[in-house]
Short mmCIF file of C-alpha atoms in Angstrom, two decimals:
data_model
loop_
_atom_site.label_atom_id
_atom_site.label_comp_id
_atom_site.label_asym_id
_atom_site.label_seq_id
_atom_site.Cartn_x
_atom_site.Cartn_y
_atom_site.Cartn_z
CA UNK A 1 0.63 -11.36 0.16
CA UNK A 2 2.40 -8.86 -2.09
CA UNK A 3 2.27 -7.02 -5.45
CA UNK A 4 5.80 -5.90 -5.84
CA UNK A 5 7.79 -5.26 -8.93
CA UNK A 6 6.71 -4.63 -13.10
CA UNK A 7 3.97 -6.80 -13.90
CA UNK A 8 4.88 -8.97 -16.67
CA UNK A 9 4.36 -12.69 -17.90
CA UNK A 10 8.20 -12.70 -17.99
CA UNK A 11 10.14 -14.65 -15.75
CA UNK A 12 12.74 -13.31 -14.11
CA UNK A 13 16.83 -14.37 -13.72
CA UNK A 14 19.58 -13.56 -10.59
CA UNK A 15 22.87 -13.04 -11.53
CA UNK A 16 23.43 -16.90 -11.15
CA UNK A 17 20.94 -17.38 -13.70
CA UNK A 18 18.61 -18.94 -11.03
CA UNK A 19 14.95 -18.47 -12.39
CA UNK A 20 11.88 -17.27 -10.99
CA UNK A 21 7.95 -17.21 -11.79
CA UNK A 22 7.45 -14.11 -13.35
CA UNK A 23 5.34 -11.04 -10.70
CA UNK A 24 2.16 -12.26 -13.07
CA UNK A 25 2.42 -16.11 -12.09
CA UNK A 26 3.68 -15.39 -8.51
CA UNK A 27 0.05 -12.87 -7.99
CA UNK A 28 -2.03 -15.41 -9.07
CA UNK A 29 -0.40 -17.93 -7.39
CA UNK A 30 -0.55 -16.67 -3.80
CA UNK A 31 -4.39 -15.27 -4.63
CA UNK A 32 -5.43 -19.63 -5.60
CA UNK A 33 -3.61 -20.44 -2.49
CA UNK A 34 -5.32 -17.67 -0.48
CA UNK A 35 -8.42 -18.02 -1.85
CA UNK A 36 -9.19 -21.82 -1.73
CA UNK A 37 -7.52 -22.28 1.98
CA UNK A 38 -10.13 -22.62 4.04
CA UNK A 39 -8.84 -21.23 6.95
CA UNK A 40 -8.21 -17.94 5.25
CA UNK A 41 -11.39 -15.51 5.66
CA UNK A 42 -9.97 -12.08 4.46
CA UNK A 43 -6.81 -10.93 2.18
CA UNK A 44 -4.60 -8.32 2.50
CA UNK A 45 -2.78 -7.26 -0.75
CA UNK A 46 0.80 -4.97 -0.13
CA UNK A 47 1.15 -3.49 -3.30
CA UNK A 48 4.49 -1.88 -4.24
CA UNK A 49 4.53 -1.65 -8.18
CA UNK A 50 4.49 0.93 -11.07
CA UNK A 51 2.87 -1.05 -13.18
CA UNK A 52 3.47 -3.22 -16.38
CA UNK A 53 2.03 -4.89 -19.38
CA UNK A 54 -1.25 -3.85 -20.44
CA UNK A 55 -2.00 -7.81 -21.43
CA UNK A 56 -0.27 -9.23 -17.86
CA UNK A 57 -2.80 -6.49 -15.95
CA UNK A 58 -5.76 -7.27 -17.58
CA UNK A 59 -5.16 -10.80 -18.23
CA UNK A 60 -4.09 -11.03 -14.42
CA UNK A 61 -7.42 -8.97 -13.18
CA UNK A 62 -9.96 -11.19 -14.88
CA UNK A 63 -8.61 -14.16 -13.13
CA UNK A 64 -8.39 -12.73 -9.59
CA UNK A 65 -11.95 -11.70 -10.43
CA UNK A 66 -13.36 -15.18 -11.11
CA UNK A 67 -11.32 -16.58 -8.26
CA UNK A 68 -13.31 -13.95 -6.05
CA UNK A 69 -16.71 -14.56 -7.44
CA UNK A 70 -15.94 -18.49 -6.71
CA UNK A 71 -14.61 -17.85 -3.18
CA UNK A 72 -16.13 -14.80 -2.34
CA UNK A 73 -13.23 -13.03 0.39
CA UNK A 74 -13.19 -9.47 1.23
CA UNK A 75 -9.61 -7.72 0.03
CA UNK A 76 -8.00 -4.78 1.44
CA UNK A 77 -5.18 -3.37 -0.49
CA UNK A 78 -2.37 -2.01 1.37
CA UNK A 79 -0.02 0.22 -0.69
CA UNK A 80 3.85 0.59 -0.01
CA UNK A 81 6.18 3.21 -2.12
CA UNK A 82 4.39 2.89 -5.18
CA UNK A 83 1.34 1.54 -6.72
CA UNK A 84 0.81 3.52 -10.04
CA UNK A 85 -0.80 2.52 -13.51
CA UNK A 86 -1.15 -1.40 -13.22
CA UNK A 87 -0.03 -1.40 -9.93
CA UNK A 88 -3.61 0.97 -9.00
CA UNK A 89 -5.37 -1.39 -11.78
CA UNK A 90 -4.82 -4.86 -10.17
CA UNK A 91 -5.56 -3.13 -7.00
CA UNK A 92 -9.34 -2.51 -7.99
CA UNK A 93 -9.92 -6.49 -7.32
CA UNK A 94 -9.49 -4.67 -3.04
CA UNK A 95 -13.08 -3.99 -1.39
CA UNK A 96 -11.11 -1.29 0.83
CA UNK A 97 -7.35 0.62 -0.36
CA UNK A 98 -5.37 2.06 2.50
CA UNK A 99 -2.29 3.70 1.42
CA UNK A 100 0.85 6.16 3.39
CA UNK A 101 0.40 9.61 2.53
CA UNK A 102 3.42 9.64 0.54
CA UNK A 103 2.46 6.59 -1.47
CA UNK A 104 2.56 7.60 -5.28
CA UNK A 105 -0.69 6.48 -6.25
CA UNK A 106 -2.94 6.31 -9.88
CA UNK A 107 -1.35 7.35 -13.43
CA UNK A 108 -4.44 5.75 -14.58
CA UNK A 109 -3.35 5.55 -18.14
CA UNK A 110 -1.51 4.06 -21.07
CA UNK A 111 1.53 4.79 -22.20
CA UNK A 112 3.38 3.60 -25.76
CA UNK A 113 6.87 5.11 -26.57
CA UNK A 114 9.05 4.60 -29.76
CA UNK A 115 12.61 5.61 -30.53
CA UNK A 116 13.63 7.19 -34.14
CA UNK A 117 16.87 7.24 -35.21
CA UNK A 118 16.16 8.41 -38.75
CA UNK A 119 18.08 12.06 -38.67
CA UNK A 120 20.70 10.13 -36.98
CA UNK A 121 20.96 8.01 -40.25
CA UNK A 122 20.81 11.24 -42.45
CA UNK A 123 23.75 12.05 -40.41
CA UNK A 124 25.88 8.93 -41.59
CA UNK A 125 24.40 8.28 -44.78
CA UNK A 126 22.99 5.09 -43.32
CA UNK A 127 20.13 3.75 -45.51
CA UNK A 128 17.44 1.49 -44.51
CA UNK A 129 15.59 -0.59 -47.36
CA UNK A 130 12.09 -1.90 -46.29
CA UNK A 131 10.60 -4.93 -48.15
CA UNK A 132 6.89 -4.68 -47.04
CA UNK A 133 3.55 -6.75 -47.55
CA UNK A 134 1.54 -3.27 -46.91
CA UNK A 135 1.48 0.07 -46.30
CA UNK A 136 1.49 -0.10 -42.58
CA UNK A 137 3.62 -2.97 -42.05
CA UNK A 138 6.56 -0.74 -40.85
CA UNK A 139 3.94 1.07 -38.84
CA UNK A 140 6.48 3.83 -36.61
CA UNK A 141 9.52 2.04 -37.68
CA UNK A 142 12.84 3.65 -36.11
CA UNK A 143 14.24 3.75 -39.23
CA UNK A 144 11.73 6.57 -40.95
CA UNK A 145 9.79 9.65 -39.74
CA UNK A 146 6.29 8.59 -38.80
CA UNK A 147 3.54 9.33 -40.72
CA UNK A 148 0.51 11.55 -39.22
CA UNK A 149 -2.28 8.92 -39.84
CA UNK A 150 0.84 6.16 -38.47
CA UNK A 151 0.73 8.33 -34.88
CA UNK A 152 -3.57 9.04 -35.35
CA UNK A 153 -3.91 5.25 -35.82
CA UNK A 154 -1.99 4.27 -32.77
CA UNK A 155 -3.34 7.77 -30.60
CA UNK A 156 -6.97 6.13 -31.11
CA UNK A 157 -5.66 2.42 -30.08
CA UNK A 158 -4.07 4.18 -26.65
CA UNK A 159 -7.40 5.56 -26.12
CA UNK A 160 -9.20 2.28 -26.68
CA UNK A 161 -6.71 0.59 -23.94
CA UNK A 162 -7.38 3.86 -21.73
CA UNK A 163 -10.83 3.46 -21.67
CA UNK A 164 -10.68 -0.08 -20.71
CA UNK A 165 -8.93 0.63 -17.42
CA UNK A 166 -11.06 3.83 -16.63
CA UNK A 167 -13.97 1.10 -16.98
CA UNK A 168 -11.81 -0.37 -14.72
CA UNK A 169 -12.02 2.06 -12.23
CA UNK A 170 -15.26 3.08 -13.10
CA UNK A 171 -16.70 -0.15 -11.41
CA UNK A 172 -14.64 -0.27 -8.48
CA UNK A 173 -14.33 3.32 -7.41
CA UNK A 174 -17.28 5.05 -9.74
CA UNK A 175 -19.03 6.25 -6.58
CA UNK A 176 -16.01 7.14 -4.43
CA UNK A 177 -14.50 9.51 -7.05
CA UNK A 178 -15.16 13.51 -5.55
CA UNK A 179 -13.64 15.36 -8.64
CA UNK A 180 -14.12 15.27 -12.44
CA UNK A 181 -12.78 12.33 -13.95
CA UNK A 182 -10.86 14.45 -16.76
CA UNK A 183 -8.95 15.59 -13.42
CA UNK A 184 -7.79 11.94 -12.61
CA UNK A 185 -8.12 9.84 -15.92
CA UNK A 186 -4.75 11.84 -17.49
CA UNK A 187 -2.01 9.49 -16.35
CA UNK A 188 -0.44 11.40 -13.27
CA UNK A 189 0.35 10.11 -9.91
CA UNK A 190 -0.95 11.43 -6.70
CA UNK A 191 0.42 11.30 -3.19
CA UNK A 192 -1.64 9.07 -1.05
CA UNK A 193 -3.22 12.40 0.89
CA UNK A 194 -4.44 13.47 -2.53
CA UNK A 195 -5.28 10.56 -3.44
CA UNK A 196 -7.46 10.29 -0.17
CA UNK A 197 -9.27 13.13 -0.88
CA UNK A 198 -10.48 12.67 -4.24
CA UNK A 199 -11.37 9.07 -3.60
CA UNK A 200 -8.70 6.72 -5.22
CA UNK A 201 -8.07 5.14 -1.83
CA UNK A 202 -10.38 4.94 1.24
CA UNK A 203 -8.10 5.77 4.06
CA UNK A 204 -4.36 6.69 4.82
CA UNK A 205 -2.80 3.88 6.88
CA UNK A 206 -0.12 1.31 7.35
CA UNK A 207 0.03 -2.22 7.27
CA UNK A 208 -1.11 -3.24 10.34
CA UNK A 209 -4.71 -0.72 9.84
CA UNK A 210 -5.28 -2.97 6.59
CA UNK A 211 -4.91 -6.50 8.83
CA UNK A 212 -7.36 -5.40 11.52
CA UNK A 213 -9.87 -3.56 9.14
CA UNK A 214 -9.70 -7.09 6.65
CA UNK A 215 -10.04 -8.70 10.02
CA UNK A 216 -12.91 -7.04 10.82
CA UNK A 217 -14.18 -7.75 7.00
CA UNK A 218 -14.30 -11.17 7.33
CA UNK A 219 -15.94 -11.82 10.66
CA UNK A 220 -12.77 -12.19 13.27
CA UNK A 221 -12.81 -11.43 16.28
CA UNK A 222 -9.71 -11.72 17.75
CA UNK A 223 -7.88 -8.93 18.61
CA UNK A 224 -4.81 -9.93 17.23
CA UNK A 225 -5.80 -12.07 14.21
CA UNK A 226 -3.72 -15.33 12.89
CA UNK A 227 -2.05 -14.37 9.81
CA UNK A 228 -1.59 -17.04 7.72
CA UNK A 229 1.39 -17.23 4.97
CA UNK A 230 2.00 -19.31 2.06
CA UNK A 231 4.17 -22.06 3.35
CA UNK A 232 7.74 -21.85 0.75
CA UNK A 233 8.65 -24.93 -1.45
CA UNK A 234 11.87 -26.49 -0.68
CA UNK A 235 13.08 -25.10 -4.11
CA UNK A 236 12.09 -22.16 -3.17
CA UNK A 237 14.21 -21.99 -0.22
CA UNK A 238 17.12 -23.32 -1.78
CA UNK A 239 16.88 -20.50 -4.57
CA UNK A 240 16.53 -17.53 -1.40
CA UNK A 241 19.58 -18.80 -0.60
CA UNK A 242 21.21 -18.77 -3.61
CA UNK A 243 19.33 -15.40 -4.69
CA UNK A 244 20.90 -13.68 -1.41
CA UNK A 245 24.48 -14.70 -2.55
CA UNK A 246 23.72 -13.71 -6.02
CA UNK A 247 22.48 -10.24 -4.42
CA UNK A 248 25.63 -9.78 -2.60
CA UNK A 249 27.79 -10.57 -5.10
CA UNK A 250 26.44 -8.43 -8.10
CA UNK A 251 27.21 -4.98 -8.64
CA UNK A 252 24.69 -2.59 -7.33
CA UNK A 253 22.15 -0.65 -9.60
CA UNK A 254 22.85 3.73 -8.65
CA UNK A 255 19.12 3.45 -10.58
CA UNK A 256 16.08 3.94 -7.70
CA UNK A 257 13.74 2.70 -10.51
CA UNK A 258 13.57 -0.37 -12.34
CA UNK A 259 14.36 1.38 -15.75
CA UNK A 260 16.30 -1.28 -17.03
CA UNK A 261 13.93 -3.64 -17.05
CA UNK A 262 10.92 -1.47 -18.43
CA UNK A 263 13.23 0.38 -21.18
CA UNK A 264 14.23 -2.98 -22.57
CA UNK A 265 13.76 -2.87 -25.91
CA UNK A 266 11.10 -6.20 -25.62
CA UNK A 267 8.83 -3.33 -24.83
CA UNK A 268 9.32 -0.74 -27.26
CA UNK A 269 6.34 0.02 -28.81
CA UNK A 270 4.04 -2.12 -26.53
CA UNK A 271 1.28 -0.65 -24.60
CA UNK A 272 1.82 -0.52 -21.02
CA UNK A 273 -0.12 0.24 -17.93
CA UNK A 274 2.91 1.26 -16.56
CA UNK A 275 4.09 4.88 -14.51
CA UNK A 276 7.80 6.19 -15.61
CA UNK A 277 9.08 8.48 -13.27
CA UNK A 278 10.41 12.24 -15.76
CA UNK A 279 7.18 11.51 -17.95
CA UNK A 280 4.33 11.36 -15.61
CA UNK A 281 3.18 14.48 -13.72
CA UNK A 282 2.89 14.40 -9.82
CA UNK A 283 0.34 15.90 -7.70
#
């Protein structure tokens, strides 16, 4: 099954305006499915994602987590590209994380990000009049220069979220970790060699490696295992086909990243477990 995209409770529209369940809905989904088939004795989770919404992460991690304490399966995690910030968090519900070496892997962190246009009003003699119910009602508003208790108040709130998915980590991964965790806890992405070497993954390898070591996991013996796959819905099938005219037909993106969707502004100012390529670090 596979992680791929922003992780949001958002559904998601083609250029036909055919909709979709949103990455969220589709994850837990395939995990139920997965999970309660009877047939199915280990998991294997490709995971190609930078992250997403702090609330669709954790909300999404706590139910793969009762799912797995009611059908107890092992997971290994098998990551693609990408799997950064919520993409590494959801990740933690794998019992074994095999990644390429070039995977970009971790920016365990939180990020928050505000525009001001406030100078730019000065500039055009634009005024903004606030009618307010309290002090911090406009808290960071575009419109104004932030206050220093405004960006204290909502420093200490990013660190509350922060230490949430370190505790994260902490659980999964606590006693694979080699290196200090100031050294890995500041938001930047690793390759997936580095990432091998101070324990955020347990072993550099490609698809196939995950199926035969979750094989193994789960008691089969077979040297080629079954793989089973969630059978498709009839609407689904009817909305691939519609989805690959609508991907033919639109114009393409020159953007390798999904900035678009994370930069809209339905996510200004909202906490994200999320990695933005030109403002994390890479190691």
């Amino acid at each position: 099954m596979d992680l791929n995209g922003v992780i949001t409770h958002v559904s998601r529209k083609n250029s036909l305006g055919i909709e979709y369940p949103s990455v969220t809905e589709k994850l837990i989904s395939d995990f139920e499915y997965y999970f309660k088939h009877p047939k199915v004795k280990a998991i294997v989770l490709q995971v190609d994602s930078p992250g997403g919404s702090l609330t669709s992460c954790e909300e999404a991690l706590k139910y793969l987590q009762k799912l797995k304490e009611k059908y107890p399966k092992p997971i290994v995690a098998s990551f693609r590209s990408m799997a950064a910030s919520g993409g590494y968090y959801i990740s933690m519900i794998a019992d074994k994380i095999y990644a390429n070496e070039s995977t970009l892997t971790g920016s365990i962190g939180v990020i928050s990000q505000f525009f001001n246009i406030s100078e730019l009003m000065d500039k055009y003699g634009v005024k903004m009049y606030t009618i307010k119910s309290g002090r911090n009602k406009d808290s960071l508003s575009p419109f104004r220069e932030p206050r220093e208790d405004e960006l204290a108040y909502w420093q200490d709130m990013t660190d509350e979220f922060v230490g949430q998915f370190t505790n994260v980590v902490e659980q999964s991964r606590g006693d694979k970790i080699k290196v200090n965790r100031e050294d890995v806890f500041d938001g930047r992405v690793f390759s997936g060699k580095k990432a091998l070497e101070i324990g955020l993954i347990d072993s550099i390898g490609t698809l196939h490696d995950a199926i035969k070591d979750a094989a193994e996991m789960g008691g089969i013996e077979d040297e080629e295992p079954y793989i089973i796959k969630k059978p498709k819905e009839k609407n689904d099938v009817f909305n691939l086909f519609f989805a690959n005219i609508s991907e033919a037909i639109k114009p393409k993106s020159s953007l390798p990243f999904p900035y678009d969707e994370i930069m809209s502004t339905k996510y200004i100012g909202v906490p994200m477990y999320i990695y933005i390529p030109n403002y994390n670090g890479v190691n």
